[in-house]
CSV table of C-alpha atoms and ligand atoms in Angstrom, one decimal:
chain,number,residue,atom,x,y,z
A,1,UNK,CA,10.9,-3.8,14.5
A,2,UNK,CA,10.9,-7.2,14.5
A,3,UNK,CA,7.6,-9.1,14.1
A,4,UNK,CA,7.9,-11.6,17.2
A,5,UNK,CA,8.2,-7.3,19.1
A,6,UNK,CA,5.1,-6.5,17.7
A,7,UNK,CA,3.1,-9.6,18.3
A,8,UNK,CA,4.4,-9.7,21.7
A,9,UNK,CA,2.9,-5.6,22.0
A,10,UNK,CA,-0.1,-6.4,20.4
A,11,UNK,CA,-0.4,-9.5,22.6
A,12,UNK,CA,1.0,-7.3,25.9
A,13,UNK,CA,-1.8,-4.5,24.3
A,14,UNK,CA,-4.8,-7.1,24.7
A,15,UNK,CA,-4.1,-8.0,27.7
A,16,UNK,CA,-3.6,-4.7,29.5
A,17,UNK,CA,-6.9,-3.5,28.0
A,18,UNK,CA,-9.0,-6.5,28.9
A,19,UNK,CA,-8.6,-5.6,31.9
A,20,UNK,CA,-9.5,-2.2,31.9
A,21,UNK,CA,-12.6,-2.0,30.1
A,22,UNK,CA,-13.7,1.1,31.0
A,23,UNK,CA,-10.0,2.5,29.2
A,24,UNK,CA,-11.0,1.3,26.0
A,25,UNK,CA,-14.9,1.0,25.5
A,26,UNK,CA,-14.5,5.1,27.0
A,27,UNK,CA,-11.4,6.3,25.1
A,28,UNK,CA,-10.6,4.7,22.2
A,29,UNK,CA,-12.1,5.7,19.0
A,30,UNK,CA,-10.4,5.3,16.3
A,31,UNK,CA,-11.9,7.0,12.4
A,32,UNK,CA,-10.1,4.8,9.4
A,33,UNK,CA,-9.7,6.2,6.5
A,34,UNK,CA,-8.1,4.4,3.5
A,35,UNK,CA,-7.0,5.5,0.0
A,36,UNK,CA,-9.6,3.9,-1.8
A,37,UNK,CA,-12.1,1.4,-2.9
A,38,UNK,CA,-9.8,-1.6,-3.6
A,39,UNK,CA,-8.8,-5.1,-2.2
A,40,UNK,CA,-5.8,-4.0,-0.3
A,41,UNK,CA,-7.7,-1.4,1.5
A,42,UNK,CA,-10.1,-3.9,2.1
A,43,UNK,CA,-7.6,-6.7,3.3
A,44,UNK,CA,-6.6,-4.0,5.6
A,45,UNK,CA,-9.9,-3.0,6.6
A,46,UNK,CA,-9.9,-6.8,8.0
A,47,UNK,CA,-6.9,-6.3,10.1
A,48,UNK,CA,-8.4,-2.7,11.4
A,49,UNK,CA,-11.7,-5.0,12.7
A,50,UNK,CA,-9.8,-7.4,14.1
A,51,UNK,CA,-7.6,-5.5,16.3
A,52,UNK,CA,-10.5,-3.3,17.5
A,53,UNK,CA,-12.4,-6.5,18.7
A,54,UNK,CA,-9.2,-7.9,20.2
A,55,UNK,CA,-8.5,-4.3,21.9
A,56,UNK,CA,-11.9,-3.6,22.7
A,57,UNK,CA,-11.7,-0.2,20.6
A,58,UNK,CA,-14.4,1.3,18.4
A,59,UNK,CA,-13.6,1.9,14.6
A,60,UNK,CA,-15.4,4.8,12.4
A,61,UNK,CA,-14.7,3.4,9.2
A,62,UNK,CA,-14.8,6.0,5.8
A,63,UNK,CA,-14.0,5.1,2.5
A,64,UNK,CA,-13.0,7.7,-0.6
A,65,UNK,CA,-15.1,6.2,-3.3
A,66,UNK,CA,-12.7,7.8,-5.9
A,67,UNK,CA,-8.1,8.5,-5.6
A,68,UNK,CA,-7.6,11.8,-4.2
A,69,UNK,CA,-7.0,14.7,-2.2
A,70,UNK,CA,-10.7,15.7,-2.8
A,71,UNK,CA,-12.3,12.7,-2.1
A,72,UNK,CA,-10.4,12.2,1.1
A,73,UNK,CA,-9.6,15.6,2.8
A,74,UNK,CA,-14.0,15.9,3.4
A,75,UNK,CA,-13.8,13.0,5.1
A,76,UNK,CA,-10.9,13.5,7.1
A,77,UNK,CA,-12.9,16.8,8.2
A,78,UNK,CA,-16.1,15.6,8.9
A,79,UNK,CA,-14.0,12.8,11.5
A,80,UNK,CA,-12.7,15.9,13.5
A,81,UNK,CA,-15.9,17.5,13.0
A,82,UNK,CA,-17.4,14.5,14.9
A,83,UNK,CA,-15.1,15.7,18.4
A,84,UNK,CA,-15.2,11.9,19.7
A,85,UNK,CA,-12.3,10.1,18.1
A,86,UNK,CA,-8.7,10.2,19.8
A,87,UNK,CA,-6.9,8.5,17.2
A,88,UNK,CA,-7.4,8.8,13.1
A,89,UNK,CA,-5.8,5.6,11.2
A,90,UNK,CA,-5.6,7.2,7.5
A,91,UNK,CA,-3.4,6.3,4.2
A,92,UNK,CA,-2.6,10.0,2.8
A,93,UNK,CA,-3.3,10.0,-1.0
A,94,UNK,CA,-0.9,12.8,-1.5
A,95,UNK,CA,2.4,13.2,0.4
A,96,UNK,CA,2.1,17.2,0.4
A,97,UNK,CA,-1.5,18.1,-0.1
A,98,UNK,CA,-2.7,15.9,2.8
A,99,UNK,CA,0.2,17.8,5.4
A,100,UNK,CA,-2.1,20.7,6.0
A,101,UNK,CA,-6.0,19.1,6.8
A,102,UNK,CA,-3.9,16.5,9.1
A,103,UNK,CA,-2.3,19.1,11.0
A,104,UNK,CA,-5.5,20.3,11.5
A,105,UNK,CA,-7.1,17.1,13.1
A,106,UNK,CA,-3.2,16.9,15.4
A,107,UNK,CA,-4.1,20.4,16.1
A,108,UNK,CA,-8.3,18.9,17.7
A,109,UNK,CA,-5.7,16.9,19.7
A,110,UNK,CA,-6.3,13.4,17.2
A,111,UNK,CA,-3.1,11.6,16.7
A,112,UNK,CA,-2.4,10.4,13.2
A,113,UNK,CA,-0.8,7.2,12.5
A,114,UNK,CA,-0.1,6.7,8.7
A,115,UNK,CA,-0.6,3.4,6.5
A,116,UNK,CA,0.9,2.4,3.7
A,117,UNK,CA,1.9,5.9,2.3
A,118,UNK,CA,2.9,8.5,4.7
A,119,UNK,CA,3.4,12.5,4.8
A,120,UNK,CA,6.5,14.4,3.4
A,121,UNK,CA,9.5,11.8,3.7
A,122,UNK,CA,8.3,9.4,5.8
A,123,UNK,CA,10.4,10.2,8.2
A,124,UNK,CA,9.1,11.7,11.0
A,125,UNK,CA,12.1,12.0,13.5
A,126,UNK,CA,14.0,14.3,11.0
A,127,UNK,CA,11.8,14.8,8.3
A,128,UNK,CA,9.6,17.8,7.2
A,129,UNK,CA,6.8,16.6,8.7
A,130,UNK,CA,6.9,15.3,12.4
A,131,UNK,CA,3.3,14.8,14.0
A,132,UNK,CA,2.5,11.5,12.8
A,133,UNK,CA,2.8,8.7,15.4
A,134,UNK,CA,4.5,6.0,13.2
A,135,UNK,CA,3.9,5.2,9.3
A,136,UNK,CA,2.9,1.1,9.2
A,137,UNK,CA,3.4,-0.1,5.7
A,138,UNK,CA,6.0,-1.4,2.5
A,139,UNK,CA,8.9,-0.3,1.8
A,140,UNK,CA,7.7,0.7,-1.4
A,141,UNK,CA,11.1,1.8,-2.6
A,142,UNK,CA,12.4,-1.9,-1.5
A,143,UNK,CA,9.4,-3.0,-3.9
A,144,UNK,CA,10.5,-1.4,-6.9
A,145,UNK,CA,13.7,-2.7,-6.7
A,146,UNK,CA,12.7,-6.5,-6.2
A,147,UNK,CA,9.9,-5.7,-9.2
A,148,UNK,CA,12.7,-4.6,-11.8
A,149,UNK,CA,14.5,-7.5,-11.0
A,150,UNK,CA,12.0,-10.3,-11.2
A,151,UNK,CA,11.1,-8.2,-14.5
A,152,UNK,CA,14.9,-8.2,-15.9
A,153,UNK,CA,15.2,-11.8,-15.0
A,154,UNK,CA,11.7,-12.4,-16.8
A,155,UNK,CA,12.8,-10.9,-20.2
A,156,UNK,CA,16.2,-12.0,-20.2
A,157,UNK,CA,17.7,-8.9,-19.4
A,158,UNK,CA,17.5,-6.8,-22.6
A,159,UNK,CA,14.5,-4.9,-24.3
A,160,UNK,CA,12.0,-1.5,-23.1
A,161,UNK,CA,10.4,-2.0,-19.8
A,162,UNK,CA,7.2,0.2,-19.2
A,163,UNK,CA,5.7,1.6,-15.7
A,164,UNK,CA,2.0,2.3,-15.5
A,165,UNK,CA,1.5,3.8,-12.4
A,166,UNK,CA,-1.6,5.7,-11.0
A,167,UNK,CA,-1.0,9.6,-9.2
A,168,UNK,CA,2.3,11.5,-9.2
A,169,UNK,CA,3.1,12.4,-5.2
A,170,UNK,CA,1.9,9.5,-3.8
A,171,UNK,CA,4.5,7.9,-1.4
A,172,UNK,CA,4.0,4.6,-2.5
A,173,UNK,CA,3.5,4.1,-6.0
A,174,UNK,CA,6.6,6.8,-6.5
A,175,UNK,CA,8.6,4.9,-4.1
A,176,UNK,CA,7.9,1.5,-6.2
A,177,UNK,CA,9.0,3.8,-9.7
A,178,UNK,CA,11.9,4.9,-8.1
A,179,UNK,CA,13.5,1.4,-6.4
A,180,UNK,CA,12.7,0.1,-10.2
A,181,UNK,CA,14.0,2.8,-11.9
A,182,UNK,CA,17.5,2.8,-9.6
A,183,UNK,CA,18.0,-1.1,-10.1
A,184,UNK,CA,17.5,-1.1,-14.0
A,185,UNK,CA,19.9,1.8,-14.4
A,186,UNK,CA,22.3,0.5,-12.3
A,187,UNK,CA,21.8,-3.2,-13.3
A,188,UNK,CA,20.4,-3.8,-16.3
A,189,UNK,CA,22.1,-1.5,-18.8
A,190,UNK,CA,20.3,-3.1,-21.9
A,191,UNK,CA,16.8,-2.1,-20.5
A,192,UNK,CA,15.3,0.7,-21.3
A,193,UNK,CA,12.7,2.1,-18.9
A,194,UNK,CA,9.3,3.9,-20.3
A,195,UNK,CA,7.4,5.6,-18.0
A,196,UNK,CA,5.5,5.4,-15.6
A,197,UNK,CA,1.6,6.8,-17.2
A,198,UNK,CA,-0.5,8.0,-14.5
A,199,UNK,CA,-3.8,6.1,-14.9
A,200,UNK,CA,-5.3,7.7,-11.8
A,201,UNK,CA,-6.5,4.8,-10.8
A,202,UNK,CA,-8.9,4.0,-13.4
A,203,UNK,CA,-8.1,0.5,-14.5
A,204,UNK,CA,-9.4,1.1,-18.1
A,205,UNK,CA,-6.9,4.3,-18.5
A,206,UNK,CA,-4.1,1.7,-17.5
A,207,UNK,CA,-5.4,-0.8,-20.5
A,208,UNK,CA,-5.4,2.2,-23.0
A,209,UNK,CA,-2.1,3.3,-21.9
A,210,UNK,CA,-0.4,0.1,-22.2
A,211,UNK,CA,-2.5,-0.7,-25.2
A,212,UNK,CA,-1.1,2.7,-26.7
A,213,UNK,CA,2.8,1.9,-25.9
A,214,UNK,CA,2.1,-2.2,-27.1
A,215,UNK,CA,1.5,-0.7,-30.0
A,216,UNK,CA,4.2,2.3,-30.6
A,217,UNK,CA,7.0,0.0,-29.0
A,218,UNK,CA,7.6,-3.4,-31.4
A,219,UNK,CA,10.5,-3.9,-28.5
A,220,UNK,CA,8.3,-3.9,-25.6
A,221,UNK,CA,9.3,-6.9,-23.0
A,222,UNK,CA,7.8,-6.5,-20.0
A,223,UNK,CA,5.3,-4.1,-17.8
A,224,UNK,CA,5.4,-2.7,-14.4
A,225,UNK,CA,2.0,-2.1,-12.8
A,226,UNK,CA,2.5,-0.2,-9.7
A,227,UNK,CA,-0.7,-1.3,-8.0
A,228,UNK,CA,-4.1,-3.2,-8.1
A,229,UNK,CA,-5.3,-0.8,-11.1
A,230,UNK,CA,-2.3,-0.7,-12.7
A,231,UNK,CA,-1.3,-4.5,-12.9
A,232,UNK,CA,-4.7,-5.1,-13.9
A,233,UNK,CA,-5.0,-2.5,-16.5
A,234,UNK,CA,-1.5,-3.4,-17.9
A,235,UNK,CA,-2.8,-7.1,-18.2
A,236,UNK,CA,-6.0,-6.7,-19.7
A,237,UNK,CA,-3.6,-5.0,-22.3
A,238,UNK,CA,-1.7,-7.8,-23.2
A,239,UNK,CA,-3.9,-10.4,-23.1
A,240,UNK,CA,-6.1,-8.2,-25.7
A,241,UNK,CA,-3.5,-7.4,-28.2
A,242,UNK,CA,-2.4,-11.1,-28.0
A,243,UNK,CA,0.6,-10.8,-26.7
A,244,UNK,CA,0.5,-12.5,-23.1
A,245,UNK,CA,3.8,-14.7,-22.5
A,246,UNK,CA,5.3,-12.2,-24.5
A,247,UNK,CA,4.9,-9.2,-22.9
A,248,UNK,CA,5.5,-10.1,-19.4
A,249,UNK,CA,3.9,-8.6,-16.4
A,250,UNK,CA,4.9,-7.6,-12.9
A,251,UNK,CA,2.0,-7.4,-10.8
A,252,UNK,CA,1.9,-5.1,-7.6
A,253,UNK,CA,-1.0,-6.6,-5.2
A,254,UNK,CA,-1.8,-10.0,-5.0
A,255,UNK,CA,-5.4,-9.8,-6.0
A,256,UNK,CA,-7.2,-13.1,-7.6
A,257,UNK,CA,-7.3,-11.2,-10.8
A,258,UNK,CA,-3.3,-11.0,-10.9
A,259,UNK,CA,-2.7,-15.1,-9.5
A,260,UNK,CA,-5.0,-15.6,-12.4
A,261,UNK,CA,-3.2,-13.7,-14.4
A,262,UNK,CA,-0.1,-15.7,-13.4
A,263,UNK,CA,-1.3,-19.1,-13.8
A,264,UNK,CA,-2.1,-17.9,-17.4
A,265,UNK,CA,1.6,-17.4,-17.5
A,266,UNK,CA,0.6,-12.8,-18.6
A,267,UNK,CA,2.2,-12.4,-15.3
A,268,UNK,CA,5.6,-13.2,-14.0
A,269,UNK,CA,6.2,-12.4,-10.1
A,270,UNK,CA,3.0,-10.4,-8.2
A,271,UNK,CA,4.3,-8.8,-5.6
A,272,UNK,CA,2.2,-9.4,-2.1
A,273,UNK,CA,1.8,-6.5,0.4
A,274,UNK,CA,0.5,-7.1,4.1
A,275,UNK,CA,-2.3,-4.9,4.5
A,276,UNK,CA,-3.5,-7.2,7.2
A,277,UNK,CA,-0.6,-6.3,9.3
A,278,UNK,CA,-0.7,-2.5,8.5
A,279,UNK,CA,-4.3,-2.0,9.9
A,280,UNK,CA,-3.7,-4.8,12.6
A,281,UNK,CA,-0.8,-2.9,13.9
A,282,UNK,CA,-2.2,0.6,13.4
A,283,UNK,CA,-5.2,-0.2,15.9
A,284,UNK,CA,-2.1,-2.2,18.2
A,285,UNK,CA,-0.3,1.5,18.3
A,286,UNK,CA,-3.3,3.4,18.9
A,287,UNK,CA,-4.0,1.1,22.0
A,288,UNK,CA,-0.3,1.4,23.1
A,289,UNK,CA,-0.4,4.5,23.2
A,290,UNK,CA,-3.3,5.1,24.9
A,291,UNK,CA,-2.6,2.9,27.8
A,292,UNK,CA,1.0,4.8,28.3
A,293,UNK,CA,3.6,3.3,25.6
A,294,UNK,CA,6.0,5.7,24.7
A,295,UNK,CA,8.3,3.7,22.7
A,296,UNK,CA,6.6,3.1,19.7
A,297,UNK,CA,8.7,2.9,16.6
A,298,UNK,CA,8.1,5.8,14.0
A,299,UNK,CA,8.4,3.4,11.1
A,300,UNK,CA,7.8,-0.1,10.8
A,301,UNK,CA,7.9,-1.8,7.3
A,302,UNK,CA,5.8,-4.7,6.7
A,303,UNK,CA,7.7,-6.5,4.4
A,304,UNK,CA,6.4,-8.8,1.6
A,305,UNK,CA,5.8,-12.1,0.0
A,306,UNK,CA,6.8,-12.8,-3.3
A,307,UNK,CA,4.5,-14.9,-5.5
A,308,UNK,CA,6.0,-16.8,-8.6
A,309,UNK,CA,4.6,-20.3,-10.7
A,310,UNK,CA,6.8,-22.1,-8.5
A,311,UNK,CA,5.6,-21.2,-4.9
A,312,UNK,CA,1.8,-20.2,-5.3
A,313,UNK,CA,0.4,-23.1,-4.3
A,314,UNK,CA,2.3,-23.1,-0.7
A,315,UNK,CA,0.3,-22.3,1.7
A,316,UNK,CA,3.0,-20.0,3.9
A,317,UNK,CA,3.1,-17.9,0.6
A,318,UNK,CA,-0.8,-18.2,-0.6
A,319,UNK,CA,-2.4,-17.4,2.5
A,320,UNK,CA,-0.9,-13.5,1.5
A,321,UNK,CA,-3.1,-13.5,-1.6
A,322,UNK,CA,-5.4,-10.7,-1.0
A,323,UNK,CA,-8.8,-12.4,0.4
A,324,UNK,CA,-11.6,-10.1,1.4
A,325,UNK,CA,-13.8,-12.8,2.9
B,401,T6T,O1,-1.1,-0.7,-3.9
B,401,T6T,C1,-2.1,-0.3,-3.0
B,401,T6T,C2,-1.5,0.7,-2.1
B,401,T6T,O2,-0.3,0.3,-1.5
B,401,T6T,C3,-1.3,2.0,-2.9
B,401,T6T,O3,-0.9,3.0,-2.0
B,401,T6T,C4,-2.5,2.4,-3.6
B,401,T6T,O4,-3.0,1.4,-4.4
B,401,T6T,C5,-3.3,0.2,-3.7
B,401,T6T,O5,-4.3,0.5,-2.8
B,401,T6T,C6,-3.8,-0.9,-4.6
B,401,T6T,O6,-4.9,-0.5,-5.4
């Protein structure tokens, strides 16, 4: 959907429920539940507010203080416990193992709308899994692909390329292997591609891990960190064995730590999300629907902004540097 659609729905959304208080200050409760403790989540945390005070909606906010399926399936039960909220805004942290505790809350009559990883395919028209309103968030696969080639460009095309990544069956850090995997095959025939680690989120896994292959692999160009943890890991590595400017870095999330990273020239290209947007339109949907929209799109991708040396000082490109106040 194009964004001028969605502005004009979230505008269209504001208006219609300004003027019927009663609709959303009595109906519309919304329980937000992210992945994790991190600076995306919270940048999207940001956009969750701000539509609820724009659409007059109330937001129960829970946070998994750790990655995974039991950290965030308690919460997710204790929301439907609660019997008040009509709508539950969440990021699955597994694409399978999350399925089953969401059909639940569909099943209390909650609708789920997904953000920034989704359930099963993603696709839920024709996919396996169908009761999600819409999945708001990057198309991770997209990602991948523009990381490997910001990467290959970066190293000049030839040398080993490493992934550190954080959980196997997570839409979107698998998505972001998978687009980087497909371009380097198909592109860059004199890369080879190690990986991805599974750091689990723990940014001092992703330093050892990328410390452990610095050190095994005398060819090692580049690294792929897949997220905040990742990218941040994967830098602490090179800077410590001395090898920044070397070893170059692709950075996914555009947190302070990885612009810094950049201006020290450790990383290459960090790749900007738009959590913002994902929580900002989630809320918008969850409105929409309430008040009677039926057309809703099931997907909607956010898109990006691509951060390099030469363009991080523009504002229309640093303004998508994640900022949590
Ligand atoms: O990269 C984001 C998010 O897109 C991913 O699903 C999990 O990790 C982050 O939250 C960053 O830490």
């Amino acid at each position: 959907m194009r964004k001028t659609t969605l502005a004009a729905l979230a505008a269209g959304v504001a208006i219609a429920l300004a003027s019927q208080p009663t609709l959303a200050a009595d109906k519309l409760k919304i329980g937000f539940l992210p992945g994790v403790v991190d600076p995306f989540y919270q940048v999207m945390q940001l956009g969750v507010e701000k539509a609820a005070k724009d659409l007059g909606a109330e937001v129960v906010t829970q946070v998994p203080p750790t990655w995974g399926v039991e950290a965030q399936t308690p919460l997710l039960d204790a929301m439907v416990a609660r019997g008040d909220l009509n709508y539950i805004i969440i990021a699955p942290v597994d694409k399978d193992q999350m399925v089953g505790p969401l059909k639940t809350a569909a099943d209390h009559g909650i609708k789920i709308i997904t953000v920034d990883t989704y359930l099963g395919d993603g696709d839920y028209v024709k996919g396996p899994v169908k009761f999600p309103l819409s999945y708001i968030g990057s198309d991770n696969i997209e990602g991948g692909r523009i990381a490997a080639r910001g990467l290959a460009k970066a190293i000049g095309g030839k040398g080993s390329v490493y992934i550190n990544s954080t959980n196997p069956n997570v839409s979107s850090v698998e998505g972001r292997a998978v687009g980087f995997k497909e371009v380097m095959a198909k592109e860059f025939p004199d890369i080879k591609v190690i990986g991805p680690d599974f750091n689990l989120d723990d940014p001092n896994k992703a330093a050892q891990q990328t410390a452990a292959v610095l050190s095994r692999e005398p060819n090692l160009a580049g690294v792929f960190g897949t997220n905040v943890f990742s990218a941040q890991g994967a830098g602490t590595a090179v800077v410590n064995a001395g090898l920044g400017g070397h070893v170059q870095v692709v950075a996914y999330d555009a947190t302070q730590l990885a612009i810094e990273l950049m201006d020290k020239g450790v990383v290459s290209l960090v790749l900007a999300q738009k959590p913002f947007d994902m929580g900002y339109l989630a809320v918008a949907f969850a409105a929409s629907d309430a008040a009677g929209v039926t057309s809703l799109p099931p997907r909607v991708e956010t898109g990006f902004a691509i951060i390099d040396k030469d363009n991080v000082k523009d504002p229309a490109i640093a303004r998508f540097i994640y900022k949590v106040k």
